[in-house]
Each structure stands twice: as structure tokens, then as C-alpha cells.
Tab-separated table of C-alpha atoms and ligand atoms in Angstrom:
chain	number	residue	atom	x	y	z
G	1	UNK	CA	95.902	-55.508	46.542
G	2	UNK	CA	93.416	-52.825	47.638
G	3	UNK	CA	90.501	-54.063	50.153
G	4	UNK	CA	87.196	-53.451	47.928
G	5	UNK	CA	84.693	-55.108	50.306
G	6	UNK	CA	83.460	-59.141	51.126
G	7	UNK	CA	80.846	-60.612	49.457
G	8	UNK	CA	79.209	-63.394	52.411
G	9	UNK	CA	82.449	-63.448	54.126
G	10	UNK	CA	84.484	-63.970	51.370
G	11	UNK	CA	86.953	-61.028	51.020
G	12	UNK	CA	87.157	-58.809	47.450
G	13	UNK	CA	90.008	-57.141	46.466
G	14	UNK	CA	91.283	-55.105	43.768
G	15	UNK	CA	94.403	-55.892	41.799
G	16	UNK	CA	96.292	-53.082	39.837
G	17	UNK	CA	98.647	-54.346	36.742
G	18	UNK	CA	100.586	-51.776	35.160
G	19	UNK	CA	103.157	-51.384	32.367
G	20	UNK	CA	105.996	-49.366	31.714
G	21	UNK	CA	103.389	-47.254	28.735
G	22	UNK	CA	101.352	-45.575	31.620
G	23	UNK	CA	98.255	-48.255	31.451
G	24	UNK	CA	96.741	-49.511	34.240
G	25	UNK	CA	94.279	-52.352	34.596
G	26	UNK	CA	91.897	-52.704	37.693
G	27	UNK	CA	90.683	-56.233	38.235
G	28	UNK	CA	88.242	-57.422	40.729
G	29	UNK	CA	88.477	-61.303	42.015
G	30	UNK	CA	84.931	-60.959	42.292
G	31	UNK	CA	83.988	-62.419	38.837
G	32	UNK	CA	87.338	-61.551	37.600
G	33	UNK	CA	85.716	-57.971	37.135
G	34	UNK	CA	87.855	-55.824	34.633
G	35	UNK	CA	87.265	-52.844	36.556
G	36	UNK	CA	88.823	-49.907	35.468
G	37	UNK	CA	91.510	-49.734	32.107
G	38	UNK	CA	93.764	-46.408	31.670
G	39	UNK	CA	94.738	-46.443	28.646
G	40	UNK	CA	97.211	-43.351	26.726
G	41	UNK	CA	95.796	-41.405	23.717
G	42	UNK	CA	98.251	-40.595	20.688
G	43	UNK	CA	99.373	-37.603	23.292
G	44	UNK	CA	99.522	-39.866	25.935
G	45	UNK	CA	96.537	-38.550	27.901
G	46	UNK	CA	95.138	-41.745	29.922
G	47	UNK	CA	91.398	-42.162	29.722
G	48	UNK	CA	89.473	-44.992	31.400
G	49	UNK	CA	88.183	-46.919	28.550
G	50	UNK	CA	86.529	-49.757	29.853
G	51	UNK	CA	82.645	-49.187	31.775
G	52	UNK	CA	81.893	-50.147	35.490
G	53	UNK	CA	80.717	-49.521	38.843
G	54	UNK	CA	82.507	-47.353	41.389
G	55	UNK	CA	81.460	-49.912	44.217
G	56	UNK	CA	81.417	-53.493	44.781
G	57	UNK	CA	78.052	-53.365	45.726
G	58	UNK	CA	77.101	-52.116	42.855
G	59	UNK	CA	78.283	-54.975	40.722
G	60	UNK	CA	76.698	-57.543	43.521
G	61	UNK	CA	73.270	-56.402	44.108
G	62	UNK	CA	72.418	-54.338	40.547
G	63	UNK	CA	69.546	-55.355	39.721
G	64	UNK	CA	70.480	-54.913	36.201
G	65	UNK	CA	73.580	-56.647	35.850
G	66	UNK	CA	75.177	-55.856	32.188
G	67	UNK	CA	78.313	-58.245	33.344
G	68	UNK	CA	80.390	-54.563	32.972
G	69	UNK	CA	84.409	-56.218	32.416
G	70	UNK	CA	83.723	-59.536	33.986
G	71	UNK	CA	84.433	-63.298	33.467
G	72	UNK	CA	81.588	-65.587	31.768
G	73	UNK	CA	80.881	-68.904	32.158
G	74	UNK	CA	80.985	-71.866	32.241
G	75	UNK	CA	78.866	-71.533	28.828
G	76	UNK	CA	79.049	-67.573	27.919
G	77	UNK	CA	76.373	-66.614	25.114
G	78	UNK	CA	73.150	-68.587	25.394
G	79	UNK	CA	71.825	-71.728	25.255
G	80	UNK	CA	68.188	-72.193	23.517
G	81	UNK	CA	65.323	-73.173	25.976
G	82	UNK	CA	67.989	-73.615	28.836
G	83	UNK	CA	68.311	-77.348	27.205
G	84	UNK	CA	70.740	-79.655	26.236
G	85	UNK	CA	71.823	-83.370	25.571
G	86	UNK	CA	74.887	-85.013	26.405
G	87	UNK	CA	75.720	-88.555	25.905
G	88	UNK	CA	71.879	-89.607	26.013
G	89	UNK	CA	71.395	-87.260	29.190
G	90	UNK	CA	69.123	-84.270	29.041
G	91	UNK	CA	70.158	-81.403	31.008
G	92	UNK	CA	68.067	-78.287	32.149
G	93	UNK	CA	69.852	-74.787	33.038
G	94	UNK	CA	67.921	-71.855	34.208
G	95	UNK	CA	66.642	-69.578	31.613
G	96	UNK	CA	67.839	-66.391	32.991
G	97	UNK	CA	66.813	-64.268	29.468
G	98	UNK	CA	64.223	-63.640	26.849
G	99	UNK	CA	64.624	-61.901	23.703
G	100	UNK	CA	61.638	-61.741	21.584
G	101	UNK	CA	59.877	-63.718	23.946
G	102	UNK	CA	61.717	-66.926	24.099
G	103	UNK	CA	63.469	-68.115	27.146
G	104	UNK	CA	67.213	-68.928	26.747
G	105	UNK	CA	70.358	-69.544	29.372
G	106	UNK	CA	72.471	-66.695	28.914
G	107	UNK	CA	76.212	-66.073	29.943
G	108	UNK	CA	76.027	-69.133	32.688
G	109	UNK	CA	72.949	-68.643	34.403
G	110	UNK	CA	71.226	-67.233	37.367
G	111	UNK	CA	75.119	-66.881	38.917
G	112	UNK	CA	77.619	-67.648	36.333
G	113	UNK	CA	81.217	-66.993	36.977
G	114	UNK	CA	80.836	-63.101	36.690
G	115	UNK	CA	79.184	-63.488	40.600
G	116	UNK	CA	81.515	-65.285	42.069
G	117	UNK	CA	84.864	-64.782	44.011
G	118	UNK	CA	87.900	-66.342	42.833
G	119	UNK	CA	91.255	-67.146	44.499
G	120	UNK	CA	93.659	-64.239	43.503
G	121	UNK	CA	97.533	-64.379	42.983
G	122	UNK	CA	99.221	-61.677	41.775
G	123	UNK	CA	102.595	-62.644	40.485
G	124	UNK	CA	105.327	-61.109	37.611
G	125	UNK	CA	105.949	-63.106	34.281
G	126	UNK	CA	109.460	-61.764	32.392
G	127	UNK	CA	108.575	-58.384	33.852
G	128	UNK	CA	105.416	-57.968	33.428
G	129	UNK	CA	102.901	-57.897	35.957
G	130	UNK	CA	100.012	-60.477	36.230
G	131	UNK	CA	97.073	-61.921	37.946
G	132	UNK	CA	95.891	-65.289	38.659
G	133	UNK	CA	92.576	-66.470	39.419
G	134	UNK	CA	91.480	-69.799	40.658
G	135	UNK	CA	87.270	-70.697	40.574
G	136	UNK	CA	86.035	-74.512	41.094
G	137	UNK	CA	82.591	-74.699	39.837
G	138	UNK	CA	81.107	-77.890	41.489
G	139	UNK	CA	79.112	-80.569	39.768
G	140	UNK	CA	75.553	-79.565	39.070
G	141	UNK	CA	76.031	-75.866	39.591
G	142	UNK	CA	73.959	-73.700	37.449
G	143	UNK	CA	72.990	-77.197	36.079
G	144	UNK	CA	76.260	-77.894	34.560
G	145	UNK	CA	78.160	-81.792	35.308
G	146	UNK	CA	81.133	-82.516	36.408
G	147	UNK	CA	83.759	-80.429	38.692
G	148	UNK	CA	85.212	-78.146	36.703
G	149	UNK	CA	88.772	-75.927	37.620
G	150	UNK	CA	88.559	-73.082	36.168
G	151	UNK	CA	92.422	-70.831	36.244
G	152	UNK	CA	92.722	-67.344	34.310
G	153	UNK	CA	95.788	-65.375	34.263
G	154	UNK	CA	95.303	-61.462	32.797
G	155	UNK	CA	98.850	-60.192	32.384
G	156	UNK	CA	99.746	-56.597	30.962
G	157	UNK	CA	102.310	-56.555	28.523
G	158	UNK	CA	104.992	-53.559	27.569
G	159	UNK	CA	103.344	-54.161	24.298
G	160	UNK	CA	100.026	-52.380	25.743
G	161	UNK	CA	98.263	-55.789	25.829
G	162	UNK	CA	96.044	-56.628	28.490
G	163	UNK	CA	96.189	-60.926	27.613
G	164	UNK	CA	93.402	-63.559	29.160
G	165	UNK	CA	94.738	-66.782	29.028
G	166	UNK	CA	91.932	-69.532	30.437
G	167	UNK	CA	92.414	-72.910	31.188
G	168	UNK	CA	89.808	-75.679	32.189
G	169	UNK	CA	89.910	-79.018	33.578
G	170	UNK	CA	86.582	-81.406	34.293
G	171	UNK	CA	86.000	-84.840	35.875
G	172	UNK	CA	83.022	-85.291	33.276
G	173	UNK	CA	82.311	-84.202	30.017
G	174	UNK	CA	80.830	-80.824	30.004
G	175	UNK	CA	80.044	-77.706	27.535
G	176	UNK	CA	82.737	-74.993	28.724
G	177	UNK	CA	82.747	-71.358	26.526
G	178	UNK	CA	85.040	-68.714	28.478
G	179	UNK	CA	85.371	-65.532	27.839
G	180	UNK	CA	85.567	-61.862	29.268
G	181	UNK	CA	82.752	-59.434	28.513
G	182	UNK	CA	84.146	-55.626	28.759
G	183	UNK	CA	82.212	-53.473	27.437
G	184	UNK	CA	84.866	-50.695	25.761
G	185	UNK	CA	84.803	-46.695	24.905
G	186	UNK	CA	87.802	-45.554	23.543
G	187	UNK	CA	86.931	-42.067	24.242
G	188	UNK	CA	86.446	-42.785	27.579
G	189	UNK	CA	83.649	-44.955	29.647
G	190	UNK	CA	80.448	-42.238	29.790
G	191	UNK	CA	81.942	-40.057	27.164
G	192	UNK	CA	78.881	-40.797	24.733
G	193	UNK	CA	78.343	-43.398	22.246
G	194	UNK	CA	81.099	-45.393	20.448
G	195	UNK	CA	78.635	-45.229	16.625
G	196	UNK	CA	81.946	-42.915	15.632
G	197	UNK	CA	84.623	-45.645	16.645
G	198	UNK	CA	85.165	-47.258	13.265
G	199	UNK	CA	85.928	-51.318	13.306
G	200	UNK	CA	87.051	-54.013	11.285
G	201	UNK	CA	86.539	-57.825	11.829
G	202	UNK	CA	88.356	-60.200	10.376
G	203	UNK	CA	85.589	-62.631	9.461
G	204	UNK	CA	83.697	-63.372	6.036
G	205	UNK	CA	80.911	-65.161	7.549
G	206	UNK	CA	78.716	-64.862	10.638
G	207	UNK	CA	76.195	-66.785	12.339
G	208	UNK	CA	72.427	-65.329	11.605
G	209	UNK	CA	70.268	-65.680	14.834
G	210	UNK	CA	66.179	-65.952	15.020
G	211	UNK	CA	63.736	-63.660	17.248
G	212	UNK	CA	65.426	-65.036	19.826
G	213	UNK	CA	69.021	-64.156	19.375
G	214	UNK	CA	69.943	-68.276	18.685
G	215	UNK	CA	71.866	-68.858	15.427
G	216	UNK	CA	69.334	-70.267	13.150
G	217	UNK	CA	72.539	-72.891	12.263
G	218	UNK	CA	73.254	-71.420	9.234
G	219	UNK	CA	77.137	-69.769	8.424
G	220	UNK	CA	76.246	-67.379	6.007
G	221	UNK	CA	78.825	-64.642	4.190
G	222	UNK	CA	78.858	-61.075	5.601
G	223	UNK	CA	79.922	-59.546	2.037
G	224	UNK	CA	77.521	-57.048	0.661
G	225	UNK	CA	75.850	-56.751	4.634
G	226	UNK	CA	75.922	-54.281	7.278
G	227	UNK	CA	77.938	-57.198	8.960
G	228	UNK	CA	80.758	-56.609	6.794
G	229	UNK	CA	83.905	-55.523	8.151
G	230	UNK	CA	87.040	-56.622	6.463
G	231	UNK	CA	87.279	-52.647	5.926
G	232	UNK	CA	87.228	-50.741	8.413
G	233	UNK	CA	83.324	-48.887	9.074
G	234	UNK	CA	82.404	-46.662	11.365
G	235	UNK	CA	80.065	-48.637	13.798
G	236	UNK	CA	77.081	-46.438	13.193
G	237	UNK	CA	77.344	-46.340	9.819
G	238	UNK	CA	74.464	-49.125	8.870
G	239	UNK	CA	73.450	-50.090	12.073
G	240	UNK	CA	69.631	-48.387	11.177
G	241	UNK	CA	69.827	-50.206	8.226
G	242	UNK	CA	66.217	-52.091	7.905
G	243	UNK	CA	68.557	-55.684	7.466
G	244	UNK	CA	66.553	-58.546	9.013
G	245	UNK	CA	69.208	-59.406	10.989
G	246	UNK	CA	69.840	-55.786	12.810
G	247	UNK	CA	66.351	-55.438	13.238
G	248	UNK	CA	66.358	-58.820	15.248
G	249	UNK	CA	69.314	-58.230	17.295
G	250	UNK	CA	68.346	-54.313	17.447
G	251	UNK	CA	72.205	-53.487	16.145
G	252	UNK	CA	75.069	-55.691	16.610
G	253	UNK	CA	74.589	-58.517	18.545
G	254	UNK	CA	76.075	-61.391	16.608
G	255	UNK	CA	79.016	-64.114	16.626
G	256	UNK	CA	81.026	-63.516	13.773
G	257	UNK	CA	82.872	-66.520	12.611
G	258	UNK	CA	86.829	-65.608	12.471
G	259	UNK	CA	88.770	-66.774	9.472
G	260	UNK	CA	91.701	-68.675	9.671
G	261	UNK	CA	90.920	-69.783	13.200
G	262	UNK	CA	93.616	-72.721	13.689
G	263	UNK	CA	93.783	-72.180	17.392
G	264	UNK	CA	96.376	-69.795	16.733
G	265	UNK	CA	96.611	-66.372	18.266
G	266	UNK	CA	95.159	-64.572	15.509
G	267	UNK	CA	94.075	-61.226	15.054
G	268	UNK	CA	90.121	-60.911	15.161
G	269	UNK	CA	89.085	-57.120	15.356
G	270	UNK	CA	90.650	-53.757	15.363
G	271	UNK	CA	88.450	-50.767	16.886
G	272	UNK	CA	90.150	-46.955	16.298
G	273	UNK	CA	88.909	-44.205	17.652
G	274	UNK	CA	89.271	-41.126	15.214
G	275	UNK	CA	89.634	-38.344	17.777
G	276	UNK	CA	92.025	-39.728	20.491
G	277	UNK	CA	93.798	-42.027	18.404
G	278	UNK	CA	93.236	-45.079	20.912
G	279	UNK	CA	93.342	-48.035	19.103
G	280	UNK	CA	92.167	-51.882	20.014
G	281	UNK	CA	93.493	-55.100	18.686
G	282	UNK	CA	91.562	-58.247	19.978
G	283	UNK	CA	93.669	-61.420	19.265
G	284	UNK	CA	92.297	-64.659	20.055
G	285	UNK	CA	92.927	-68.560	19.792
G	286	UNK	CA	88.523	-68.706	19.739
G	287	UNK	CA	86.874	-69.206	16.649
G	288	UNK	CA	84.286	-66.568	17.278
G	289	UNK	CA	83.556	-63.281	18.470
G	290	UNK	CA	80.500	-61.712	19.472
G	291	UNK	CA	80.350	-58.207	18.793
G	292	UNK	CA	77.673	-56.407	20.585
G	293	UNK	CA	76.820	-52.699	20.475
G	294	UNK	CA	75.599	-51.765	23.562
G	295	UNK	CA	72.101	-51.880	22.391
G	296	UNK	CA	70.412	-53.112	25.619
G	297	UNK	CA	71.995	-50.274	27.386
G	298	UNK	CA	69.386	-47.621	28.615
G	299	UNK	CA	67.836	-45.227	26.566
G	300	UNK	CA	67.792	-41.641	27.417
G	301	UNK	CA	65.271	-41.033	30.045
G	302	UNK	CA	65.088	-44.543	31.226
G	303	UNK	CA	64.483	-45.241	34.835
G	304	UNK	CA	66.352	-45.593	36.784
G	305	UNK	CA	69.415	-44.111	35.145
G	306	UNK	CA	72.472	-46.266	35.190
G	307	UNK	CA	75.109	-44.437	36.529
G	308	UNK	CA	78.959	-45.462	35.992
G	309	UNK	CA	82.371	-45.094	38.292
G	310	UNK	CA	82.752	-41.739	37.738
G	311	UNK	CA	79.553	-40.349	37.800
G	312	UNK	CA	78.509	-40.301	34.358
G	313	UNK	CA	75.483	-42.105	32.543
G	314	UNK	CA	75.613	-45.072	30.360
G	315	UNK	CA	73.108	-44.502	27.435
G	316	UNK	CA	72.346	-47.072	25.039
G	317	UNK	CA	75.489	-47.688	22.656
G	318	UNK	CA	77.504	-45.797	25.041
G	319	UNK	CA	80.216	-49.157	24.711
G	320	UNK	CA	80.783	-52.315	22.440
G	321	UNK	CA	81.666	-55.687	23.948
G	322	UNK	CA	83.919	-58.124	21.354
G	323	UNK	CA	83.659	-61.298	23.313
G	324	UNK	CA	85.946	-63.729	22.032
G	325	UNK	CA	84.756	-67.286	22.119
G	326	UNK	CA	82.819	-70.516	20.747
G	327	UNK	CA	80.212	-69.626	18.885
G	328	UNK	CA	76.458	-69.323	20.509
G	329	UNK	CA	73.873	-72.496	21.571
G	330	UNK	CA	77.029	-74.730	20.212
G	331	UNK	CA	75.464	-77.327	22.535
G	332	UNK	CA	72.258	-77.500	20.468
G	333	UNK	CA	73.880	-76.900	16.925
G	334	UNK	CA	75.955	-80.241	15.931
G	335	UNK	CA	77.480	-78.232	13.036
G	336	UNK	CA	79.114	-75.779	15.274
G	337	UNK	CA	82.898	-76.625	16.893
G	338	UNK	CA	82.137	-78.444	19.873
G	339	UNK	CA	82.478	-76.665	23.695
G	340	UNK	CA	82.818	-80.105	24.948
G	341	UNK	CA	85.897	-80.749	27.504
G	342	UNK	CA	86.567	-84.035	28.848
G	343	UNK	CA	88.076	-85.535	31.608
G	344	UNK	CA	92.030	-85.957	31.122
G	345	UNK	CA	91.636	-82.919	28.699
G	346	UNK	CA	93.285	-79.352	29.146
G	347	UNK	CA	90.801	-76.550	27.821
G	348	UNK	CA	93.189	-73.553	26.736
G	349	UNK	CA	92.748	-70.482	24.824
G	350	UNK	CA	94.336	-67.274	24.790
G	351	UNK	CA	92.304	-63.689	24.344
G	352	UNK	CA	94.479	-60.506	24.099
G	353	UNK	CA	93.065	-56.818	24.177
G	354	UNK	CA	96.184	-54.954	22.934
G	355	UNK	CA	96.411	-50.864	22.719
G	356	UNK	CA	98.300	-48.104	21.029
G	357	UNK	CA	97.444	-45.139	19.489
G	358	UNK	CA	97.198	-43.698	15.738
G	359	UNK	CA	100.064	-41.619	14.567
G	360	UNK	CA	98.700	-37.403	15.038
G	361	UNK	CA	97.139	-35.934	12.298
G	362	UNK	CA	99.585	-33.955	10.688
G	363	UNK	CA	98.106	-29.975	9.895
K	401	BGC	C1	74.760	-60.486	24.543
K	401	BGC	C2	73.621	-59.509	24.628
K	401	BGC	C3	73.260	-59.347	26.056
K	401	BGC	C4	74.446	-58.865	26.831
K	401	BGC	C5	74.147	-58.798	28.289
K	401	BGC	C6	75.898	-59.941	25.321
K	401	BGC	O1	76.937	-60.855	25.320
K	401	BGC	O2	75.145	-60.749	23.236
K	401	BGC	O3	72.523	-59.967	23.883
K	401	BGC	O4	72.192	-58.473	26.233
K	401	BGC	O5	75.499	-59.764	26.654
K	401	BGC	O6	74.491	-57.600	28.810
């Protein structure tokens, strides 16, 4: 563990996992921050793929916090009007965002999970090394009921796969959507824009959202739509095209809904990068991934510039999130799989982010 600061007394480390390949994973127990991720091109070069702050301040006091690698919850994605009902009880939860115009809870409030510190212990699992992190969210925090134990263990595999296995326990029912919200450039974090990283989803239907980025409730097939990726499309292929739903979410910003979802670890995307070969694999237990473009990233010129670790700006679309999980405002939308845990109950589900690299071109 490397000292990285304290955050109101609470001391923030950094935790390095690394595999026999040459990757390297920097994780923060302060929101369980993915921090930095070297990952090997097809000549083995390592590149830092995933985007972040240099300093711990940074993450804490940004003003603009884009939740760069970090833990979400206890609901990630957003909840319409900051309003719910549970067993005849109405809850209220900040409203921390406002697409179009219309307030919403987003990613767990005014200080989800991503802002707090967690209990870190490293630890090795059949040789590879790990990290587990401990965070009990009280009852009525952020708005939420019931106490709820929160344990994630990120491990890094010889197979090149960084794995996020979350668990949950509550002493009353509550909505719980985990997940991990990296935002990725397989070039390289401020190398540009990932529009020429081509991806494939494994989903034939997705979950259309209004003006304000809620599913409308409708699951509605991606065939024939920019939202189609069963082959694999290079992400900037159609994202201009004038499709209602692109236009609303201004690109990709949408829960796809994964086939063949039985809770098993399943594969959900793959993302290649043509010129360094690196190549993702997101497997996932979750029924749903959000695949986001980067779009709320600054423009060119926009003050002030955001500036990552190594000194490089983030533009808009400079990195893609694919954050695996329930699918958005399930507490509002009866049709959706439920997010609620009870007491007595074990929440579980396994996210992997695995890495190789495409065979060289041959001349
Ligand atoms: C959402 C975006 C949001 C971003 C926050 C993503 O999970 O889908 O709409 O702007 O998180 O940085």
C-alpha cells in the first residue's frame, strides 16, 4: 500500500495488483477508485488505459466529478424525480442531476459510494493478487433504508482479467445496483477519442430513455439501429446519426439489455482497438450494461480544461464507460428485474474487465 493522502482523518491509500502479463491495476479505497490500469499492446507496450486524476484531491474536491474508475452506489444510474415507493413507503433521494431539464438521483446521490473510504485488505487468491473493500452505508444515508454491508473484492487474474465481485447484505429491504464506472481508452487515457475503437454488445434489445435519460419502460430491439452491435462497429460510426434516441442521450448513453442473462458470468461486450491491438472483454452476472460514450466530457475549449494524471486533456468522447448492472429507474419501472435486497438475503454478482491483445497484422 502506497500513502495517497486522508480524507477528514480517514487515511487513503493506493493498492497495486499485478499479474504475471505485465498489467498493473491502481486502486484507491477512497470510492474503490480504479486509478490507473497498465495494460500490454499486441507488442507488449503497457499503456494506461483507464482515465483519472493524478491526486487525491483531485478526485475529492473536483467540482466536476465524472466518477473517473470508481465504485457506484447503492443505486448506480438514476432514479426519476429522486422518488420511490417501497412497501407503501415513499422515499425521497436528492436529485443530484438534470438532463433536459428534469431532476433525477444519479449514481447514489449527493455522496454515493464513489466519495467514500472503504476498509482495504489486500490479500492473494490461488496466486493471484487481490483487494478487499469493506463500506457500511447506514440507514437513511443518501435517503436509502436499512444498514447495508457493502464487500468488493477486485482481483487480477493471469488471464489479464481485472474481476469485481460485489456482495450486499441489508437489515431492511432496499433498492441496491452496484457497479464500477471506468471510463476506458485503449489507446491510452488522453490519447484522443475512442470513435475508432470498434465494439460489439451482446444484446438485441435496449431500454429507450425520454428527455431525461429515464427508460420510457419500453424493451425495444436494437436491429436495424445505431444501437446495434451484435457485429462489431466502430463507435463513431452512427453516433451523428439524427436517431431520436442519440439525439436525446447526445451519443451513447443507454442500458442495453444483455441476452441470455441467467446470472451467469456471461460475456456482455468486446471493445478492440485497431491500432494497438488492446482488446476488452466485459463479463458479467448483471442483466444490463450501460454503455456511455463520453459525451458529457468537455468540449474543446471548455473552461476550465479537465486535465488527467499525466497531464493530458480529456475532450469529449475521449473514453467509454460499460457499466455493468440492473437496468436504470428499476425502482420506478415494475417491469424491470427488481434491485430489491432483503434482509437474510446475499446480493452477489460478478463483473470482469478481461484484456489481451489482437494477433499483429501480418505485411
Ligand atoms: C451516465 C451519464 C452520466 C455519467 C456521469 C453515466 O453513467 O450514464 O449520463 O453523465 O455517468 O459522468
Amino acid at each position: 500500500m502506497k500513502p495517497w493522502g486522508s480524507i477528514k482523518g480517514q487515511e487513503v491509500g493506493l493498492y497495486t495488483l499485478a499479474n504475471a502479463g505485465g498489467m498493473q491495476a491502481d486502486i484507491s479505497n477512497y470510492g474503490g477508485t480504479i486509478v490507473s490500469l497498465r495494460v500490454p499492446d499486441r507488442n507488449g507496450t503497457l499503456a494506461d488505459v483507464a482515465l483519472g486524476y493524478r491526486t487525491l484531491d483531485e478526485y475529492a474536491v473536483s467540482a466536476y466529478s465524472p466518477y473517473f474508475g470508481a465504485l457506484i452506489g447503492r443505486v448506480g444510474n438514476r432514479i426519476a424525480r429522486g422518488r420511490f415507493s417501497l412497501h407503501g413507503r415513499d422515499y425521497r433521494l436528492a436529485t443530484n442531476n438534470e438532463p433536459g431539464g428534469l431532476p433525477c438521483h444519479l449514481h447514489g446521490g449527493l455522496k454515493g459510494f464513489d466519495k467514500m473510504v472503504w476498509k482495504a485488505e489486500p490479500f492473494k487468491r490461488n496466486g493471484a493478487e487481490a483487494l478487499r473493500l469493506f463500506y457500511t452505508s447506514a440507514d437513511g444515508e443518501e435517503g436509502y433504508p436499512g444498514n447495508l454491508e457493502v464487500i468488493v473484492t477486485y482481483s487480477l487474474g493471469a488471464d489479464g482479467a481485472l474481476s469485481i465481485e460485489y456482495e450486499a447484505h441489508t437489515d431492511k429491504p432496499t433498492p441496491v445496483n452496484l457497479t464500477n464506472h471506468c471510463y476506458f481508452n485503449l489507446k491510452g487515457e488522453g490519447e484522443g477519442d475512442i470513435l475508432d475503437h470498434l465494439a460489439e454488445i451482446r444484446a438485441a434489445n435496449y431500454t429507450p430513455v425520454d428527455k431525461g435519460l429515464i427508460p420510457v419502460g419500453t424493451i425495444e430491439p436494437v436491429a436495424g439501429t445505431p444501437f446495434d452491435f451484435a457485429a462489431p462497429h466502430r463507435i463513431g460510426e452512427r453516433i451523428e446519426d439524427r436517431h431520436e434516441q442519440l439525439v436525446l442521450g447526445a451519443g451513447y448513453d443507454h442500458n442495453w439489455v444483455l441476452d441470455g442473462q441467467g446470472g451467469l458470468l456471461s460475456l456482455a461486450a468486446r471493445v478492440t482497438e485497431p491500432v494497438s491491438g488492446r482488446v476488452l472483454e466485459v463479463l458479467t452476472t448483471e442483466p444490463g450494461v450501460q454503455f456511455y460514450s463520453g459525451n458529457f466530457l468537455p468540449l474543446p475549449g471548455a473552461l476550465p480544461p479537465m486535465i488527467g494524471k499525466s497531464g493530458k486533456p480529456y475532450l469529449h468522447r475521449g473514453g467509454f464507460c460499460l457499466e455493468t448492472q440492473h437496468y436504470p429507474d428499476s425502482p420506478n419501472q415494475p417491469s424491470f428485474p427488481s434491485l430489491i435486497l432483503n434482509p437474510g438475503e446475499v446480493r452477489r454478482s460478478v463483473t470482469q474487465y478481461r484484456f489481451s491483445a489482437s494477433a499483429p497484422v501480418s505485411l
